[in-house]
Amino acid sequence: MSFNVLIVDDSSSMRAVIKKVIAISGFKMNNCYEAGNGIEALERLKENWVDAIISDINMPEMNGLELLKELQRDSLYKNIPVIVVSTEGSSERMNDALQAGAKGFIKKPFLPEDIRKVLYDVIGVGSDGEYQEDRRDAEEVDF
Amino acid sequence: MANIKKTEEMLKRSIFEVFEKMFFIFAEPSRDEARFCQMRASISFDGPFKGEMQLRITHDLLRIMAKNMLNFEDHEVTDSVEEDCIKEAINMVCGNFLRKVEPDHIFDLSIPTYNMISDESPDEERDQSEMRLTFDAEDNTFEVRLWAPVLFSEN
């Protein structure tokens, strides 16, 4: 099974790094969409279905927390798992992200294993890239 | 003084973590003044205390960082990639450092800015609320400057 992923980060370099890390993690990606901020992310979602969103917090126009709130307001999007990737890793910030609907949190700088582990926990994909049915209902990642 | 030493150690650890994990650069602290650095990125933060952080780096080292981070060949590193790379570096160092200093509190970070330093522009004089750390890496040099009056006050 392969997945569609949306990567939201104002740095095109960071988007490229995350995309490469997901690829080398054995995660089978069908389409990888990119957006530079929350507004662009919502535009991408109007045109494409995605199985997971990986988003930064600190972005211009609409930041990651605002994007999470917008997604939660929309019945079509609110069940898409969102993983936040951010330098802002205080416990309070992580709680804010979880309360706003995030399912996982990765602190920058990260190692490829960090992304692989959170992808596995959040959307049930193993290191072999295979869909893990019993992980599909995982609620939250234990930080 | 103990506070300043602790701050310096936390800042060094953040720099090492970011440069090693994201850019595969192993830096060594240097006692010398930084050589002329052509590129500069800045970020400000506000929360339990306010401040600003700046990364100054040689153009050659920035290109190495960009190549390492993205696994690019030399000709693939454009001006835009360099700008993205230095802004992401200061963003990560600053965020990493602040969560070491105040792990339970939120800081709002600005969007990083970037500019080139003219070799004719005089360097700013160091003030008491500032820390400067210089590093050697890959036969190049870089410097991180931190302004945070609360951290460096004597009281």
PDB file of C-alpha atoms in Angstrom:
ATOM      1  CA  MET A   1       0.000   0.000   0.000  1.00  0.00           C
ATOM      2  CA  SER A   2       1.317   3.474  -0.833  1.00  0.00           C
ATOM      3  CA  PHE A   3       0.377   6.807   0.643  1.00  0.00           C
ATOM      4  CA  ASN A   4      -0.065  10.426  -0.361  1.00  0.00           C
ATOM      5  CA  VAL A   5       1.764  12.858   1.885  1.00  0.00           C
ATOM      6  CA  LEU A   6       1.631  16.642   2.184  1.00  0.00           C
ATOM      7  CA  ILE A   7       4.770  18.348   3.536  1.00  0.00           C
ATOM      8  CA  VAL A   8       4.230  21.897   4.816  1.00  0.00           C
ATOM      9  CA  ASP A   9       7.336  23.987   5.536  1.00  0.00           C
ATOM     10  CA  ASP A  10       8.415  27.443   4.403  1.00  0.00           C
ATOM     11  CA  SER A  11      11.890  26.083   3.699  1.00  0.00           C
ATOM     12  CA  SER A  12      12.051  24.234   0.392  1.00  0.00           C
ATOM     13  CA  SER A  13      15.308  22.634   1.585  1.00  0.00           C
ATOM     14  CA  MET A  14      13.627  21.233   4.668  1.00  0.00           C
ATOM     15  CA  ARG A  15      10.756  19.920   2.539  1.00  0.00           C
ATOM     16  CA  ALA A  16      13.310  18.172   0.325  1.00  0.00           C
ATOM     17  CA  VAL A  17      15.091  16.697   3.353  1.00  0.00           C
ATOM     18  CA  ILE A  18      11.857  15.379   4.870  1.00  0.00           C
ATOM     19  CA  LYS A  19      10.838  13.908   1.524  1.00  0.00           C
ATOM     20  CA  LYS A  20      14.181  12.108   1.201  1.00  0.00           C
ATOM     21  CA  VAL A  21      14.052  10.862   4.772  1.00  0.00           C
ATOM     22  CA  ILE A  22      10.559   9.442   4.246  1.00  0.00           C
ATOM     23  CA  ALA A  23      11.733   7.739   1.068  1.00  0.00           C
ATOM     24  CA  ILE A  24      14.762   6.121   2.721  1.00  0.00           C
ATOM     25  CA  SER A  25      12.595   5.075   5.658  1.00  0.00           C
ATOM     26  CA  GLY A  26      10.997   2.506   3.408  1.00  0.00           C
ATOM     27  CA  PHE A  27       7.700   4.369   3.438  1.00  0.00           C
ATOM     28  CA  LYS A  28       5.936   3.805   0.125  1.00  0.00           C
ATOM     29  CA  MET A  29       4.853   7.192  -1.152  1.00  0.00           C
ATOM     30  CA  ASN A  30       2.511   7.531  -4.073  1.00  0.00           C
ATOM     31  CA  ASN A  31       2.354  11.337  -4.314  1.00  0.00           C
ATOM     32  CA  CYS A  32       4.214  13.859  -2.216  1.00  0.00           C
ATOM     33  CA  TYR A  33       2.678  17.329  -2.265  1.00  0.00           C
ATOM     34  CA  GLU A  34       4.405  20.403  -0.885  1.00  0.00           C
ATOM     35  CA  ALA A  35       3.229  23.711   0.578  1.00  0.00           C
ATOM     36  CA  GLY A  36       5.124  26.720   1.958  1.00  0.00           C
ATOM     37  CA  ASN A  37       2.575  27.648   4.644  1.00  0.00           C
ATOM     38  CA  GLY A  38      -0.863  26.786   6.007  1.00  0.00           C
ATOM     39  CA  ILE A  39      -2.775  28.668   3.329  1.00  0.00           C
ATOM     40  CA  GLU A  40      -0.964  26.844   0.541  1.00  0.00           C
ATOM     41  CA  ALA A  41      -1.566  23.568   2.383  1.00  0.00           C
ATOM     42  CA  LEU A  42      -5.334  24.145   2.393  1.00  0.00           C
ATOM     43  CA  GLU A  43      -5.142  24.904  -1.331  1.00  0.00           C
ATOM     44  CA  ARG A  44      -3.336  21.602  -1.990  1.00  0.00           C
ATOM     45  CA  LEU A  45      -5.962  19.740   0.032  1.00  0.00           C
ATOM     46  CA  LYS A  46      -8.761  21.126  -2.117  1.00  0.00           C
ATOM     47  CA  GLU A  47      -7.231  19.398  -5.131  1.00  0.00           C
ATOM     48  CA  ASN A  48      -5.639  16.275  -3.649  1.00  0.00           C
ATOM     49  CA  TRP A  49      -6.435  13.657  -1.057  1.00  0.00           C
ATOM     50  CA  VAL A  50      -3.611  12.949   1.365  1.00  0.00           C
ATOM     51  CA  ASP A  51      -3.134  10.225   3.984  1.00  0.00           C
ATOM     52  CA  ALA A  52      -0.819  12.239   6.225  1.00  0.00           C
ATOM     53  CA  ILE A  53       0.394  15.805   6.702  1.00  0.00           C
ATOM     54  CA  ILE A  54       3.843  16.679   8.020  1.00  0.00           C
ATOM     55  CA  SER A  55       3.948  20.327   9.039  1.00  0.00           C
ATOM     56  CA  ASP A  56       6.324  22.877  10.506  1.00  0.00           C
ATOM     57  CA  ILE A  57       4.977  25.384  13.068  1.00  0.00           C
ATOM     58  CA  ASN A  58       6.899  28.595  12.430  1.00  0.00           C
ATOM     59  CA  MET A  59       5.773  29.742   8.950  1.00  0.00           C
ATOM     60  CA  PRO A  60       4.588  33.043   7.470  1.00  0.00           C
ATOM     61  CA  GLU A  61       0.954  33.760   6.439  1.00  0.00           C
ATOM     62  CA  MET A  62      -0.552  30.815   8.339  1.00  0.00           C
ATOM     63  CA  ASN A  63       1.535  28.878  10.852  1.00  0.00           C
ATOM     64  CA  GLY A  64       1.273  25.190  11.686  1.00  0.00           C
ATOM     65  CA  LEU A  65      -0.944  25.615  14.757  1.00  0.00           C
ATOM     66  CA  GLU A  66      -3.391  27.757  12.777  1.00  0.00           C
ATOM     67  CA  LEU A  67      -3.393  25.118  10.041  1.00  0.00           C
ATOM     68  CA  LEU A  68      -4.205  22.420  12.614  1.00  0.00           C
ATOM     69  CA  LYS A  69      -7.159  24.462  13.859  1.00  0.00           C
ATOM     70  CA  GLU A  70      -8.439  24.974  10.298  1.00  0.00           C
ATOM     71  CA  LEU A  71      -8.197  21.238   9.633  1.00  0.00           C
ATOM     72  CA  GLN A  72     -10.101  20.418  12.807  1.00  0.00           C
ATOM     73  CA  ARG A  73     -12.944  22.722  11.729  1.00  0.00           C
ATOM     74  CA  ASP A  74     -13.446  20.788   8.493  1.00  0.00           C
ATOM     75  CA  SER A  75     -15.123  17.397   8.731  1.00  0.00           C
ATOM     76  CA  LEU A  76     -13.380  16.280   5.546  1.00  0.00           C
ATOM     77  CA  TYR A  77      -9.882  16.999   6.856  1.00  0.00           C
ATOM     78  CA  LYS A  78     -10.080  16.566  10.594  1.00  0.00           C
ATOM     79  CA  ASN A  79      -9.206  12.873  10.541  1.00  0.00           C
ATOM     80  CA  ILE A  80      -6.078  13.284   8.422  1.00  0.00           C
ATOM     81  CA  PRO A  81      -3.168  12.555  10.779  1.00  0.00           C
ATOM     82  CA  VAL A  82      -0.856  15.543  11.181  1.00  0.00           C
ATOM     83  CA  ILE A  83       2.726  15.206  12.374  1.00  0.00           C
ATOM     84  CA  VAL A  84       4.344  18.426  13.529  1.00  0.00           C
ATOM     85  CA  VAL A  85       8.054  18.875  12.799  1.00  0.00           C
ATOM     86  CA  SER A  86       9.445  21.875  14.610  1.00  0.00           C
ATOM     87  CA  THR A  87      12.376  23.436  16.403  1.00  0.00           C
ATOM     88  CA  GLU A  88       9.889  24.627  19.009  1.00  0.00           C
ATOM     89  CA  GLY A  89       9.887  21.555  21.215  1.00  0.00           C
ATOM     90  CA  SER A  90       8.940  22.831  24.665  1.00  0.00           C
ATOM     91  CA  SER A  91       6.462  20.641  26.537  1.00  0.00           C
ATOM     92  CA  GLU A  92       3.920  23.466  26.431  1.00  0.00           C
ATOM     93  CA  ARG A  93       4.276  23.849  22.659  1.00  0.00           C
ATOM     94  CA  MET A  94       3.894  20.107  22.134  1.00  0.00           C
ATOM     95  CA  ASN A  95       0.734  20.143  24.265  1.00  0.00           C
ATOM     96  CA  ASP A  96      -0.591  23.044  22.180  1.00  0.00           C
ATOM     97  CA  ALA A  97       0.000  21.037  19.010  1.00  0.00           C
ATOM     98  CA  LEU A  98      -1.631  17.895  20.424  1.00  0.00           C
ATOM     99  CA  GLN A  99      -4.628  19.834  21.671  1.00  0.00           C
ATOM    100  CA  ALA A 100      -4.942  21.451  18.248  1.00  0.00           C
ATOM    101  CA  GLY A 101      -5.159  17.981  16.692  1.00  0.00           C
ATOM    102  CA  ALA A 102      -1.584  16.848  15.955  1.00  0.00           C
ATOM    103  CA  LYS A 103      -0.959  13.111  16.253  1.00  0.00           C
ATOM    104  CA  GLY A 104       2.806  13.246  16.482  1.00  0.00           C
ATOM    105  CA  PHE A 105       5.659  15.662  17.148  1.00  0.00           C
ATOM    106  CA  ILE A 106       9.212  15.540  15.794  1.00  0.00           C
ATOM    107  CA  LYS A 107      11.822  17.952  17.089  1.00  0.00           C
ATOM    108  CA  LYS A 108      14.332  19.455  14.689  1.00  0.00           C
ATOM    109  CA  PRO A 109      17.121  18.547  14.262  1.00  0.00           C
ATOM    110  CA  PHE A 110      15.961  14.996  13.657  1.00  0.00           C
ATOM    111  CA  LEU A 111      17.415  11.692  12.571  1.00  0.00           C
ATOM    112  CA  PRO A 112      15.755   9.561   9.860  1.00  0.00           C
ATOM    113  CA  GLU A 113      14.777   7.065  12.585  1.00  0.00           C
ATOM    114  CA  ASP A 114      12.775   9.764  14.371  1.00  0.00           C
ATOM    115  CA  ILE A 115      10.557  10.293  11.333  1.00  0.00           C
ATOM    116  CA  ARG A 116      10.240   6.576  10.673  1.00  0.00           C
ATOM    117  CA  LYS A 117       9.161   5.900  14.271  1.00  0.00           C
ATOM    118  CA  VAL A 118       6.525   8.616  14.310  1.00  0.00           C
ATOM    119  CA  LEU A 119       5.155   7.589  10.901  1.00  0.00           C
ATOM    120  CA  TYR A 120       4.848   4.054  12.214  1.00  0.00           C
ATOM    121  CA  ASP A 121       3.117   5.177  15.389  1.00  0.00           C
ATOM    122  CA  VAL A 122       0.773   7.634  13.739  1.00  0.00           C
ATOM    123  CA  ILE A 123      -0.345   6.005  10.526  1.00  0.00           C
ATOM    124  CA  GLY A 124       0.757   2.447  11.110  1.00  0.00           C
ATOM    125  CA  VAL A 125       3.550   2.044   8.591  1.00  0.00           C
ATOM    126  CA  GLY A 126       6.408  -0.237   9.448  1.00  0.00           C
ATOM    127  CA  SER A 127      10.065   0.181   8.545  1.00  0.00           C
ATOM    128  CA  ASP A 128       9.406  -2.167   5.632  1.00  0.00           C
ATOM    129  CA  GLY A 129       6.869   0.329   4.354  1.00  0.00           C
ATOM    130  CA  GLU A 130       4.045  -2.132   4.865  1.00  0.00           C
ATOM    131  CA  TYR A 131       0.763  -0.950   6.248  1.00  0.00           C
ATOM    132  CA  GLN A 132       0.248  -2.224   9.796  1.00  0.00           C
ATOM    133  CA  GLU A 133      -3.478  -2.755  10.245  1.00  0.00           C
ATOM    134  CA  ASP A 134      -3.287  -3.076  14.006  1.00  0.00           C
ATOM    135  CA  ARG A 135      -1.569   0.300  14.302  1.00  0.00           C
ATOM    136  CA  ARG A 136      -4.173   2.201  12.330  1.00  0.00           C
ATOM    137  CA  ASP A 137      -6.114   3.140  15.435  1.00  0.00           C
ATOM    138  CA  ALA A 138      -3.109   4.412  17.356  1.00  0.00           C
ATOM    139  CA  GLU A 139      -4.300   7.479  19.178  1.00  0.00           C
ATOM    140  CA  GLU A 140      -1.259   9.512  20.101  1.00  0.00           C
ATOM    141  CA  VAL A 141       2.465   9.136  20.085  1.00  0.00           C
ATOM    142  CA  ASP A 142       4.094   8.730  23.454  1.00  0.00           C
ATOM    143  CA  PHE A 143       6.672  11.481  23.662  1.00  0.00           C
TER     144      PHE A 143
ATOM    145  CA  MET B   1      29.239  33.940  36.018  1.00  0.00           C
ATOM    146  CA  ALA B   2      27.925  30.402  36.538  1.00  0.00           C
ATOM    147  CA  ASN B   3      24.841  31.367  34.587  1.00  0.00           C
ATOM    148  CA  ILE B   4      26.936  32.587  31.669  1.00  0.00           C
ATOM    149  CA  LYS B   5      29.005  29.397  31.642  1.00  0.00           C
ATOM    150  CA  LYS B   6      25.848  27.262  31.699  1.00  0.00           C
ATOM    151  CA  THR B   7      24.330  29.301  28.879  1.00  0.00           C
ATOM    152  CA  GLU B   8      27.508  28.894  26.841  1.00  0.00           C
ATOM    153  CA  GLU B   9      27.480  25.118  27.323  1.00  0.00           C
ATOM    154  CA  MET B  10      23.825  24.854  26.291  1.00  0.00           C
ATOM    155  CA  LEU B  11      24.404  26.997  23.230  1.00  0.00           C
ATOM    156  CA  LYS B  12      27.427  24.914  22.213  1.00  0.00           C
ATOM    157  CA  ARG B  13      25.456  21.686  22.598  1.00  0.00           C
ATOM    158  CA  SER B  14      22.653  23.075  20.433  1.00  0.00           C
ATOM    159  CA  ILE B  15      25.128  24.122  17.747  1.00  0.00           C
ATOM    160  CA  PHE B  16      26.825  20.712  17.739  1.00  0.00           C
ATOM    161  CA  GLU B  17      23.490  18.864  17.598  1.00  0.00           C
ATOM    162  CA  VAL B  18      22.188  20.877  14.667  1.00  0.00           C
ATOM    163  CA  PHE B  19      25.417  20.937  12.668  1.00  0.00           C
ATOM    164  CA  GLU B  20      26.093  17.231  13.176  1.00  0.00           C
ATOM    165  CA  LYS B  21      22.577  15.872  12.696  1.00  0.00           C
ATOM    166  CA  MET B  22      21.373  18.059   9.837  1.00  0.00           C
ATOM    167  CA  PHE B  23      24.548  19.128   8.051  1.00  0.00           C
ATOM    168  CA  PHE B  24      27.046  16.370   8.947  1.00  0.00           C
ATOM    169  CA  ILE B  25      29.489  19.082  10.005  1.00  0.00           C
ATOM    170  CA  PHE B  26      31.704  18.456  13.035  1.00  0.00           C
ATOM    171  CA  ALA B  27      32.691  21.808  14.471  1.00  0.00           C
ATOM    172  CA  GLU B  28      35.459  22.650  16.917  1.00  0.00           C
ATOM    173  CA  PRO B  29      35.221  25.636  19.270  1.00  0.00           C
ATOM    174  CA  SER B  30      37.846  28.221  18.455  1.00  0.00           C
ATOM    175  CA  ARG B  31      39.465  30.822  20.692  1.00  0.00           C
ATOM    176  CA  ASP B  32      40.286  33.026  17.726  1.00  0.00           C
ATOM    177  CA  GLU B  33      38.054  35.731  16.338  1.00  0.00           C
ATOM    178  CA  ALA B  34      36.017  34.487  13.405  1.00  0.00           C
ATOM    179  CA  ARG B  35      37.530  35.096  10.015  1.00  0.00           C
ATOM    180  CA  PHE B  36      35.488  37.211   7.644  1.00  0.00           C
ATOM    181  CA  CYS B  37      32.072  35.638   7.216  1.00  0.00           C
ATOM    182  CA  GLN B  38      30.130  36.724   4.165  1.00  0.00           C
ATOM    183  CA  MET B  39      26.705  35.370   5.077  1.00  0.00           C
ATOM    184  CA  ARG B  40      24.482  36.198   8.013  1.00  0.00           C
ATOM    185  CA  ALA B  41      21.082  34.978   9.225  1.00  0.00           C
ATOM    186  CA  SER B  42      19.217  36.365  12.231  1.00  0.00           C
ATOM    187  CA  ILE B  43      16.230  35.325  14.286  1.00  0.00           C
ATOM    188  CA  SER B  44      14.565  37.001  17.260  1.00  0.00           C
ATOM    189  CA  PHE B  45      12.557  35.387  20.012  1.00  0.00           C
ATOM    190  CA  ASP B  46      10.098  36.463  22.654  1.00  0.00           C
ATOM    191  CA  GLY B  47       8.771  34.541  25.632  1.00  0.00           C
ATOM    192  CA  PRO B  48      10.014  34.186  29.228  1.00  0.00           C
ATOM    193  CA  PHE B  49      12.787  36.503  28.002  1.00  0.00           C
ATOM    194  CA  LYS B  50      13.559  38.321  24.750  1.00  0.00           C
ATOM    195  CA  GLY B  51      16.579  38.150  22.540  1.00  0.00           C
ATOM    196  CA  GLU B  52      18.126  37.653  19.170  1.00  0.00           C
ATOM    197  CA  MET B  53      20.501  35.100  17.656  1.00  0.00           C
ATOM    198  CA  GLN B  54      22.712  35.489  14.632  1.00  0.00           C
ATOM    199  CA  LEU B  55      24.716  32.991  12.581  1.00  0.00           C
ATOM    200  CA  ARG B  56      27.652  34.316  10.558  1.00  0.00           C
ATOM    201  CA  ILE B  57      29.320  31.908   8.213  1.00  0.00           C
ATOM    202  CA  THR B  58      31.735  31.797   5.305  1.00  0.00           C
ATOM    203  CA  HIS B  59      30.250  31.272   1.882  1.00  0.00           C
ATOM    204  CA  ASP B  60      32.344  28.123   1.360  1.00  0.00           C
ATOM    205  CA  LEU B  61      31.090  26.509   4.553  1.00  0.00           C
ATOM    206  CA  LEU B  62      27.491  27.395   3.749  1.00  0.00           C
ATOM    207  CA  ARG B  63      27.834  25.635   0.391  1.00  0.00           C
ATOM    208  CA  ILE B  64      29.230  22.544   2.115  1.00  0.00           C
ATOM    209  CA  MET B  65      26.295  22.580   4.551  1.00  0.00           C
ATOM    210  CA  ALA B  66      23.771  22.864   1.730  1.00  0.00           C
ATOM    211  CA  LYS B  67      25.417  20.033  -0.213  1.00  0.00           C
ATOM    212  CA  ASN B  68      25.512  17.793   2.865  1.00  0.00           C
ATOM    213  CA  MET B  69      21.961  18.539   3.953  1.00  0.00           C
ATOM    214  CA  LEU B  70      20.408  17.874   0.552  1.00  0.00           C
ATOM    215  CA  ASN B  71      22.954  15.439  -0.848  1.00  0.00           C
ATOM    216  CA  PHE B  72      23.474  17.869  -3.731  1.00  0.00           C
ATOM    217  CA  GLU B  73      26.294  18.215  -6.223  1.00  0.00           C
ATOM    218  CA  ASP B  74      28.108  21.560  -6.256  1.00  0.00           C
ATOM    219  CA  HIS B  75      26.280  22.871  -9.335  1.00  0.00           C
ATOM    220  CA  GLU B  76      22.880  22.186  -7.722  1.00  0.00           C
ATOM    221  CA  VAL B  77      23.481  24.633  -4.850  1.00  0.00           C
ATOM    222  CA  THR B  78      21.789  27.877  -5.898  1.00  0.00           C
ATOM    223  CA  ASP B  79      21.616  31.196  -4.025  1.00  0.00           C
ATOM    224  CA  SER B  80      18.111  30.281  -2.951  1.00  0.00           C
ATOM    225  CA  VAL B  81      19.258  26.932  -1.529  1.00  0.00           C
ATOM    226  CA  GLU B  82      22.041  28.691   0.387  1.00  0.00           C
ATOM    227  CA  GLU B  83      19.578  31.211   1.825  1.00  0.00           C
ATOM    228  CA  ASP B  84      17.172  28.465   2.834  1.00  0.00           C
ATOM    229  CA  CYS B  85      19.964  26.489   4.442  1.00  0.00           C
ATOM    230  CA  ILE B  86      21.376  29.285   6.620  1.00  0.00           C
ATOM    231  CA  LYS B  87      17.878  30.359   7.703  1.00  0.00           C
ATOM    232  CA  GLU B  88      16.979  26.790   8.644  1.00  0.00           C
ATOM    233  CA  ALA B  89      20.278  26.460  10.539  1.00  0.00           C
ATOM    234  CA  ILE B  90      19.675  29.523  12.740  1.00  0.00           C
ATOM    235  CA  ASN B  91      16.049  28.518  13.251  1.00  0.00           C
ATOM    236  CA  MET B  92      17.098  25.072  14.505  1.00  0.00           C
ATOM    237  CA  VAL B  93      19.976  26.309  16.689  1.00  0.00           C
ATOM    238  CA  CYS B  94      17.768  28.950  18.288  1.00  0.00           C
ATOM    239  CA  GLY B  95      14.798  26.630  18.878  1.00  0.00           C
ATOM    240  CA  ASN B  96      17.040  23.882  20.212  1.00  0.00           C
ATOM    241  CA  PHE B  97      18.842  26.286  22.564  1.00  0.00           C
ATOM    242  CA  LEU B  98      15.637  27.833  23.933  1.00  0.00           C
ATOM    243  CA  ARG B  99      14.128  24.460  24.763  1.00  0.00           C
ATOM    244  CA  LYS B 100      17.290  23.634  26.709  1.00  0.00           C
ATOM    245  CA  VAL B 101      17.092  26.910  28.646  1.00  0.00           C
ATOM    246  CA  GLU B 102      13.318  26.872  29.264  1.00  0.00           C
ATOM    247  CA  PRO B 103      12.002  23.375  28.487  1.00  0.00           C
ATOM    248  CA  ASP B 104       8.525  24.073  29.870  1.00  0.00           C
ATOM    249  CA  HIS B 105       7.843  27.469  28.348  1.00  0.00           C
ATOM    250  CA  ILE B 106       6.895  28.701  24.915  1.00  0.00           C
ATOM    251  CA  PHE B 107       8.934  31.168  22.910  1.00  0.00           C
ATOM    252  CA  ASP B 108       7.674  32.807  19.755  1.00  0.00           C
ATOM    253  CA  LEU B 109      10.378  32.742  17.111  1.00  0.00           C
ATOM    254  CA  SER B 110      10.432  35.236  14.259  1.00  0.00           C
ATOM    255  CA  ILE B 111      10.812  34.177  10.644  1.00  0.00           C
ATOM    256  CA  PRO B 112      14.611  34.184  10.080  1.00  0.00           C
ATOM    257  CA  THR B 113      16.137  36.896   7.917  1.00  0.00           C
ATOM    258  CA  TYR B 114      19.214  36.593   5.763  1.00  0.00           C
ATOM    259  CA  ASN B 115      21.684  38.992   4.236  1.00  0.00           C
ATOM    260  CA  MET B 116      25.209  39.164   2.907  1.00  0.00           C
ATOM    261  CA  ILE B 117      27.826  41.073   4.873  1.00  0.00           C
ATOM    262  CA  SER B 118      29.812  43.634   2.967  1.00  0.00           C
ATOM    263  CA  ASP B 119      33.541  43.422   3.647  1.00  0.00           C
ATOM    264  CA  GLU B 120      33.513  47.201   4.012  1.00  0.00           C
ATOM    265  CA  SER B 121      30.915  47.310   6.750  1.00  0.00           C
ATOM    266  CA  PRO B 122      32.453  47.677  10.222  1.00  0.00           C
ATOM    267  CA  ASP B 123      31.667  44.884  12.682  1.00  0.00           C
ATOM    268  CA  GLU B 124      29.311  45.744  15.539  1.00  0.00           C
ATOM    269  CA  GLU B 125      31.006  46.286  18.886  1.00  0.00           C
ATOM    270  CA  ARG B 126      30.375  43.571  21.419  1.00  0.00           C
ATOM    271  CA  ASP B 127      28.086  44.607  24.280  1.00  0.00           C
ATOM    272  CA  GLN B 128      27.554  43.134  27.751  1.00  0.00           C
ATOM    273  CA  SER B 129      24.300  41.408  26.868  1.00  0.00           C
ATOM    274  CA  GLU B 130      25.932  39.492  24.049  1.00  0.00           C
ATOM    275  CA  MET B 131      27.699  36.144  23.738  1.00  0.00           C
ATOM    276  CA  ARG B 132      29.867  35.275  20.736  1.00  0.00           C
ATOM    277  CA  LEU B 133      31.002  31.727  20.023  1.00  0.00           C
ATOM    278  CA  THR B 134      33.376  30.950  17.182  1.00  0.00           C
ATOM    279  CA  PHE B 135      33.916  27.549  15.597  1.00  0.00           C
ATOM    280  CA  ASP B 136      36.208  25.962  13.039  1.00  0.00           C
ATOM    281  CA  ALA B 137      34.815  23.422  10.604  1.00  0.00           C
ATOM    282  CA  GLU B 138      35.893  22.086   7.220  1.00  0.00           C
ATOM    283  CA  ASP B 139      38.820  24.565   7.076  1.00  0.00           C
ATOM    284  CA  ASN B 140      36.312  27.362   7.492  1.00  0.00           C
ATOM    285  CA  THR B 141      34.835  29.360  10.294  1.00  0.00           C
ATOM    286  CA  PHE B 142      31.470  30.378  11.653  1.00  0.00           C
ATOM    287  CA  GLU B 143      30.206  32.385  14.570  1.00  0.00           C
ATOM    288  CA  VAL B 144      27.004  32.407  16.602  1.00  0.00           C
ATOM    289  CA  ARG B 145      26.027  35.586  18.425  1.00  0.00           C
ATOM    290  CA  LEU B 146      23.369  35.646  21.103  1.00  0.00           C
ATOM    291  CA  TRP B 147      21.803  38.767  22.568  1.00  0.00           C
ATOM    292  CA  ALA B 148      19.732  38.044  25.663  1.00  0.00           C
ATOM    293  CA  PRO B 149      20.105  40.654  28.432  1.00  0.00           C
ATOM    294  CA  VAL B 150      18.303  38.488  31.022  1.00  0.00           C
ATOM    295  CA  LEU B 151      20.779  35.632  30.630  1.00  0.00           C
ATOM    296  CA  PHE B 152      23.862  37.774  30.937  1.00  0.00           C
ATOM    297  CA  SER B 153      22.858  40.100  33.770  1.00  0.00           C
ATOM    298  CA  GLU B 154      25.094  39.937  36.852  1.00  0.00           C
ATOM    299  CA  ASN B 155      22.151  39.762  39.299  1.00  0.00           C
TER     300      ASN B 155
END
